[in-house]
Every structure is written in C-alpha cells, then in structure tokens.
Amino acid sequence: MNADRMETLRRKAEARLSSYVMSDGQLATLSVAEVSRLMHELHTHQIELTIQNEELIRTQAQLSTARDRYADLFDHAPVGYLTLTENLVVTEANTTSATLLGIDRADLVGHRLEDHVDPGSQDQFHLCRRKMVKTEAPQVCELTMKRGDTATFVARVEIQPAAPPDGRDLRVTLSDVTEHKRGEDELHRLHNLRSLGLLAGGIAHDFNNALTGVTANLSLLLGALPAEGESQGMATEALEAVTRASKLNPRQQTRRAVTDLFFGGHTTTQANIDSTGCPGRDPVFSERVGSESSI
C-alpha cells in the first residue's frame, strides 16, 4: 500500500475518532482500572487491525497473481478471443486472435471485425450474427478470413451473446481449421479415386473376360476348321487381333495398382468355359470380378 493511500486512511480515521474522544473532565473521572482496561482494548484493536491489514495484503497479492496467470492464459490461449460491440467493433482481443489475423493487437482493437473477413464470406458472417441475435444462442460458422494483406485462412468462428453486465456485447472465438479442411478435402479426393478405381477395374475385368471368351472360342473354331482355306485364315487373323487387343489393355494393370493401394489385393474367382465339344482342348479359365461400383 503506497504512502498516499496510508495518509488518506489516517485522515479518515482521525476524523472518525474525533467523535469518540473523551473530554479532559471525563478522563479525570476514570479510575486506574478503567484506564488500564481502555488501554488494553486499544492495543487489542490495534493488533486486530494489523492482522486484518496483513491478511488483506496477502489476499491482494494472491488475487494479483491469479489475475496475471489468467490474463496470460487468456492472451496465449490456442484460440482467439474477442469482445465486440453490437456494431461489431472489437473492444478486447487476445494475442492469439491478433496473430491469426496477422496484425498487431493495437491495430485490431477499435476496428470492425468484418474488415478482416474475406469478401466471399461476408454474407455468411452476417447471417451467422443475425441468427445468434434472433435465437440468443451461440452460432458457429466457417469463414475465410484475411491474414495480413495477402494471405487467407479458413476459420471456425463461434459467436455468442456476452453475459451481463456487458449487455449487448458479443463474444467471438476464432480458430484456424485450414489444415483440417485440407485433410477433409484430401479424404474426399481419395474416396472419389477409390470409387473410380473400382469402376475402372470392374470395366477392365469385364473387357478382359470378354476377350478371353472370344480367344477361347476362336481357338476352338480354329481346331474345328480345315487346315487350308479362307475360313482358317480369317479365324487366324481374328485371333491375332484379339491377342493384340488384350495386350493393349493397360486398365487391367491400372486397376490392380489402384485396388492394391486401397485394399491390399483383390478377390477373384475362376469361370470354366466348357470345351467338351472339342476333345483334346484344355478348358479356358478367366477371372470374374463384379463391376457394380458407382462414383
């Protein structure tokens, strides 16, 4: 407690004491025992006041420490905290909010928060605020906010009415969710890629199986046709064309790579093409994989 404060308290005490001071005549009538009792009470009250003063000083120091600690927690919280007037002017802001917006806190306080909202998110910001005013309940929205003069970031913004006695003020919290949104977009892209891979793989397998069936039938046909003749030559050319087509089917390998990437392999079943009509011919097997996939 400073000297000026002590002097002020002393003057107040002396002014109040003047109404209780005994006159000389009253003091003269007191016995030694009564004077001794009064002195004892005076010393007792003095000690009580000293103890109370020490307790007040300790309490004040504890409150000051707690205030500083919570002020530090507020300033360096992982999210930005702001207090706005009903006209969206910033009256209080912690260090985190200024850091998120890429400006000094002194340049943030006294200015409208919407000045730091990207033009593409202005309507959403005001819609969120109007809904909060109408419902008197906290509202959350994701806005593109400006960081400095050129950069932007995606912010999760929560707006809620301030508790009394702040009246119509608003409490706002800001947090940077740019990386979270980027992760969501990447998961969505991978999901689409997986769907495309499944669809392409199914189509490729169906195409490959169709070629396998045609190859088998042409092989059977070649075995049944006369060795010499126009039909034998045409069937041979057709078989060669089908063989070339099967080699020009890169989707088969692409599908396998995509499927292995996402599923670590795929399940196949064998289909037996009956060749009992041509003795001596081995049966032909092909993979059957469903293509019931959609994007």
Coordinates of C-alpha atoms in Angstrom, one line a residue:
M1 CA 0.0 0.0 0.0
N2 CA 1.6 3.3 -1.0
A3 CA 2.2 6.3 1.3
D4 CA -0.6 8.5 -0.2
R5 CA -3.1 5.7 0.4
M6 CA -1.9 5.3 4.0
E7 CA -2.2 9.1 4.6
T8 CA -5.7 9.2 3.3
L9 CA -6.8 6.3 5.6
R10 CA -5.1 8.1 8.6
R11 CA -7.1 11.3 8.0
K12 CA -10.3 9.4 7.7
A13 CA -9.5 7.5 10.9
E14 CA -8.7 10.7 12.8
A15 CA -11.9 12.3 11.6
R16 CA -14.0 9.4 12.8
L17 CA -12.1 9.2 16.1
S18 CA -12.8 12.9 17.0
S19 CA -16.4 12.0 17.6
Y20 CA -15.4 9.4 20.2
V21 CA -12.7 11.3 22.1
M22 CA -13.4 11.9 25.8
S23 CA -13.1 15.4 27.3
D24 CA -10.5 16.1 29.9
G25 CA -13.2 16.1 32.6
Q26 CA -14.4 12.6 31.6
L27 CA -10.8 11.2 31.6
A28 CA -10.2 12.6 35.1
T29 CA -13.2 10.7 36.4
L30 CA -11.8 7.3 35.2
S31 CA -10.2 5.0 37.7
V32 CA -6.8 3.4 37.1
A33 CA -8.5 0.1 36.4
E34 CA -10.8 1.7 33.8
V35 CA -7.9 3.4 32.1
S36 CA -6.0 0.1 32.1
R37 CA -9.0 -1.6 30.5
L38 CA -9.3 1.0 27.8
M39 CA -5.6 0.8 27.0
H40 CA -5.9 -3.0 26.8
E41 CA -8.9 -2.7 24.4
L42 CA -7.0 -0.1 22.4
H43 CA -4.0 -2.4 22.0
T44 CA -6.2 -5.3 21.1
H45 CA -8.0 -3.4 18.4
Q46 CA -4.7 -2.2 17.1
I47 CA -3.3 -5.7 16.8
E48 CA -6.6 -6.9 15.2
L49 CA -6.3 -4.1 12.6
T50 CA -2.7 -5.1 12.0
I51 CA -3.6 -8.7 11.4
Q52 CA -6.5 -7.8 9.2
N53 CA -4.3 -5.5 7.2
E54 CA -1.7 -8.3 6.7
E55 CA -4.5 -10.7 5.6
L56 CA -5.7 -8.1 3.1
I57 CA -2.2 -7.6 1.7
R58 CA -1.8 -11.3 1.3
T59 CA -5.2 -11.7 -0.4
Q60 CA -4.4 -8.8 -2.7
A61 CA -1.1 -10.4 -3.7
Q62 CA -2.9 -13.7 -4.4
L63 CA -5.6 -12.0 -6.4
S64 CA -2.9 -10.1 -8.4
T65 CA -1.0 -13.4 -9.1
A66 CA -4.2 -15.2 -10.1
R67 CA -5.2 -12.2 -12.3
D68 CA -1.8 -12.2 -14.0
R69 CA -2.0 -16.0 -14.5
Y70 CA -5.4 -16.0 -16.1
A71 CA -4.5 -13.0 -18.2
D72 CA -1.6 -14.9 -19.5
L73 CA -3.8 -17.9 -20.2
F74 CA -6.3 -15.7 -22.0
D75 CA -3.7 -14.0 -24.1
H76 CA -1.9 -17.1 -25.2
A77 CA -4.9 -19.5 -25.5
P78 CA -4.9 -21.8 -28.5
V79 CA -7.9 -20.0 -29.9
G80 CA -8.5 -16.3 -30.5
Y81 CA -10.9 -14.5 -28.1
L82 CA -12.6 -11.2 -28.9
T83 CA -15.2 -9.0 -27.5
L84 CA -17.3 -6.9 -29.9
T85 CA -19.9 -4.2 -29.6
E86 CA -23.3 -4.7 -31.2
N87 CA -21.8 -2.8 -34.2
L88 CA -19.0 -5.5 -34.5
V89 CA -16.3 -3.1 -33.3
V90 CA -13.5 -5.0 -31.4
T91 CA -13.1 -3.8 -27.8
E92 CA -11.0 -6.6 -26.5
A93 CA -8.7 -9.2 -28.2
N94 CA -6.1 -11.6 -27.0
T95 CA -2.7 -12.1 -28.6
T96 CA -3.8 -15.3 -30.4
S97 CA -6.5 -13.5 -32.3
A98 CA -4.1 -10.8 -33.5
T99 CA -1.6 -13.5 -34.5
L100 CA -4.3 -15.4 -36.5
L101 CA -5.2 -12.2 -38.4
G102 CA -1.6 -11.3 -38.9
I103 CA -1.7 -7.8 -37.3
D104 CA -0.8 -6.1 -34.0
R105 CA -3.4 -6.2 -31.3
A106 CA -3.4 -2.4 -31.2
D107 CA -4.5 -2.4 -34.9
L108 CA -7.3 -4.8 -34.1
V109 CA -8.9 -3.2 -31.1
G110 CA -11.2 -0.3 -32.2
H111 CA -11.8 -1.7 -35.7
R112 CA -14.7 -3.7 -37.1
L113 CA -14.1 -7.5 -37.2
E114 CA -15.8 -7.7 -40.6
D115 CA -12.8 -5.8 -42.1
H116 CA -10.8 -9.0 -41.6
V117 CA -13.5 -11.3 -43.2
D118 CA -12.9 -12.2 -46.8
P119 CA -15.5 -10.7 -49.2
G120 CA -16.7 -14.1 -50.2
S121 CA -17.6 -14.9 -46.6
Q122 CA -19.2 -11.6 -45.6
D123 CA -22.8 -12.7 -46.2
Q124 CA -22.2 -15.9 -44.2
F125 CA -20.7 -13.9 -41.3
H126 CA -23.7 -11.5 -41.1
L127 CA -26.2 -14.4 -41.4
C128 CA -24.5 -16.1 -38.5
R129 CA -24.6 -13.0 -36.4
R130 CA -28.3 -12.3 -37.2
K131 CA -29.2 -15.9 -36.3
M132 CA -27.4 -15.5 -33.0
V133 CA -29.3 -12.3 -32.2
K134 CA -32.6 -13.9 -33.1
T135 CA -32.1 -17.2 -31.1
E136 CA -29.8 -15.7 -28.4
A137 CA -27.8 -18.9 -28.7
P138 CA -24.2 -19.5 -29.8
Q139 CA -23.8 -19.9 -33.5
V140 CA -20.8 -21.5 -35.4
C141 CA -19.7 -20.9 -38.9
E142 CA -16.6 -21.5 -41.1
L143 CA -15.3 -18.3 -42.8
T144 CA -12.4 -17.4 -45.0
M145 CA -10.6 -14.7 -43.1
K146 CA -7.7 -12.4 -44.1
R147 CA -4.3 -12.9 -42.6
G148 CA -2.4 -9.7 -43.2
D149 CA -2.7 -8.1 -46.6
T150 CA -2.5 -11.1 -48.9
A151 CA -2.9 -14.4 -47.2
T152 CA -6.2 -16.1 -46.1
F153 CA -7.1 -19.0 -43.8
V154 CA -10.2 -21.0 -43.0
A155 CA -11.5 -20.0 -39.5
R156 CA -14.1 -21.7 -37.3
V157 CA -15.9 -18.8 -35.8
E158 CA -18.3 -19.0 -32.8
I159 CA -20.4 -16.0 -31.9
Q160 CA -22.4 -15.8 -28.7
P161 CA -24.0 -13.0 -26.6
A162 CA -22.0 -11.7 -23.7
A163 CA -23.0 -12.4 -20.2
P164 CA -24.3 -9.5 -18.0
P165 CA -23.3 -6.8 -17.3
D166 CA -21.8 -6.4 -20.7
G167 CA -25.3 -6.0 -22.2
R168 CA -25.4 -6.3 -26.0
D169 CA -21.7 -7.1 -26.5
L170 CA -20.7 -10.2 -28.4
R171 CA -18.1 -12.9 -27.5
V172 CA -16.3 -14.3 -30.5
T173 CA -13.8 -17.2 -30.7
L174 CA -11.5 -17.9 -33.7
S175 CA -9.6 -21.0 -34.6
D176 CA -7.6 -21.9 -37.7
V177 CA -9.1 -25.0 -39.3
T178 CA -7.2 -24.7 -42.6
E179 CA -5.3 -28.0 -42.2
H180 CA -8.4 -29.8 -41.0
K181 CA -10.3 -28.6 -44.1
R182 CA -7.4 -29.7 -46.3
G183 CA -7.5 -33.1 -44.7
E184 CA -11.2 -33.4 -45.3
D185 CA -10.7 -32.4 -49.0
E186 CA -8.0 -35.0 -49.4
L187 CA -10.1 -37.7 -47.9
H188 CA -12.9 -36.8 -50.3
R189 CA -10.5 -36.9 -53.2
L190 CA -9.2 -40.3 -52.1
H191 CA -12.8 -41.6 -51.8
N192 CA -13.5 -40.5 -55.3
L193 CA -10.3 -42.0 -56.5
R194 CA -11.2 -45.3 -54.9
S195 CA -14.6 -45.3 -56.5
L196 CA -13.1 -44.5 -59.9
G197 CA -10.5 -47.3 -59.4
L198 CA -13.2 -49.8 -58.5
L199 CA -15.3 -48.8 -61.5
A200 CA -12.4 -48.8 -63.9
G201 CA -11.2 -52.1 -62.5
G202 CA -14.6 -53.7 -63.0
I203 CA -14.9 -52.5 -66.6
A204 CA -11.3 -53.6 -67.3
H205 CA -12.0 -57.1 -66.0
D206 CA -15.3 -57.4 -67.9
F207 CA -13.4 -56.3 -71.0
N208 CA -10.6 -58.8 -70.3
N209 CA -13.0 -61.6 -69.7
A210 CA -14.8 -60.8 -72.9
L211 CA -11.5 -61.0 -74.8
T212 CA -10.7 -64.3 -73.0
G213 CA -14.0 -65.8 -74.1
V214 CA -13.5 -64.6 -77.7
T215 CA -10.0 -66.0 -77.7
A216 CA -11.2 -69.4 -76.4
N217 CA -14.0 -69.6 -79.0
L218 CA -11.6 -68.6 -81.8
S219 CA -9.1 -71.3 -80.6
L220 CA -11.9 -73.8 -80.6
L221 CA -13.0 -72.7 -84.0
L222 CA -9.5 -72.9 -85.5
G223 CA -9.3 -76.5 -84.3
A224 CA -12.6 -77.4 -86.0
L225 CA -11.9 -75.7 -89.3
P226 CA -10.0 -77.3 -92.2
A227 CA -6.2 -76.5 -92.1
E228 CA -6.4 -74.9 -95.5
G229 CA -8.9 -72.5 -96.6
E230 CA -10.2 -68.9 -96.4
S231 CA -12.1 -69.5 -93.1
Q232 CA -8.9 -70.7 -91.4
G233 CA -7.1 -67.6 -92.5
M234 CA -9.9 -65.3 -91.3
A235 CA -10.1 -67.0 -88.0
T236 CA -6.4 -66.8 -87.5
E237 CA -6.4 -63.0 -88.3
A238 CA -9.3 -62.6 -85.8
L239 CA -7.4 -64.4 -83.1
E240 CA -4.3 -62.3 -83.7
A241 CA -6.4 -59.1 -83.5
V242 CA -7.9 -60.3 -80.2
T243 CA -4.4 -61.1 -78.8
R244 CA -3.2 -57.6 -79.7
A245 CA -6.3 -56.1 -78.1
S246 CA -5.6 -58.0 -74.9
K247 CA -2.1 -56.7 -74.8
L248 CA -3.3 -53.1 -75.3
N249 CA -5.5 -53.2 -72.2
P250 CA -3.5 -51.2 -69.6
R251 CA -6.6 -50.6 -67.5
Q252 CA -6.1 -54.1 -66.1
Q253 CA -2.7 -53.2 -64.6
T254 CA -4.0 -49.8 -63.5
R255 CA -7.0 -51.3 -61.8
R256 CA -4.8 -53.8 -59.9
A257 CA -2.4 -51.0 -58.8
V258 CA -5.3 -48.8 -57.5
T259 CA -7.1 -51.7 -55.9
D260 CA -3.9 -52.9 -54.2
L261 CA -3.3 -49.4 -52.9
F262 CA -6.6 -49.2 -51.2
F263 CA -7.4 -52.8 -50.4
G264 CA -4.1 -54.6 -50.4
G265 CA -5.2 -57.1 -53.1
H266 CA -8.4 -58.3 -54.6
T267 CA -10.5 -61.5 -54.7
T268 CA -11.0 -63.4 -57.9
T269 CA -13.0 -66.5 -58.9
Q270 CA -12.5 -68.7 -61.9
A271 CA -15.1 -69.4 -64.6
N272 CA -14.7 -72.6 -66.5
I273 CA -15.5 -72.4 -70.3
D274 CA -16.8 -75.7 -71.4
S275 CA -14.8 -77.2 -74.3
T276 CA -16.2 -80.7 -74.3
G277 CA -17.2 -80.2 -77.9
C278 CA -13.6 -80.3 -78.9
P279 CA -11.8 -83.2 -77.5
G280 CA -8.1 -82.7 -76.6
R281 CA -8.6 -79.0 -75.9
D282 CA -7.9 -77.7 -72.4
P283 CA -10.6 -75.7 -70.7
V284 CA -10.1 -71.9 -70.6
F285 CA -10.3 -70.1 -67.3
S286 CA -10.9 -66.4 -66.7
E287 CA -11.4 -64.1 -63.7
R288 CA -14.8 -62.9 -62.7
V289 CA -14.9 -59.6 -60.8
G290 CA -18.0 -57.6 -60.3
S291 CA -18.2 -54.1 -61.5
E292 CA -21.1 -52.8 -59.5
S293 CA -19.4 -49.6 -58.5
S294 CA -20.5 -46.1 -58.7
I295 CA -18.8 -42.7 -58.4

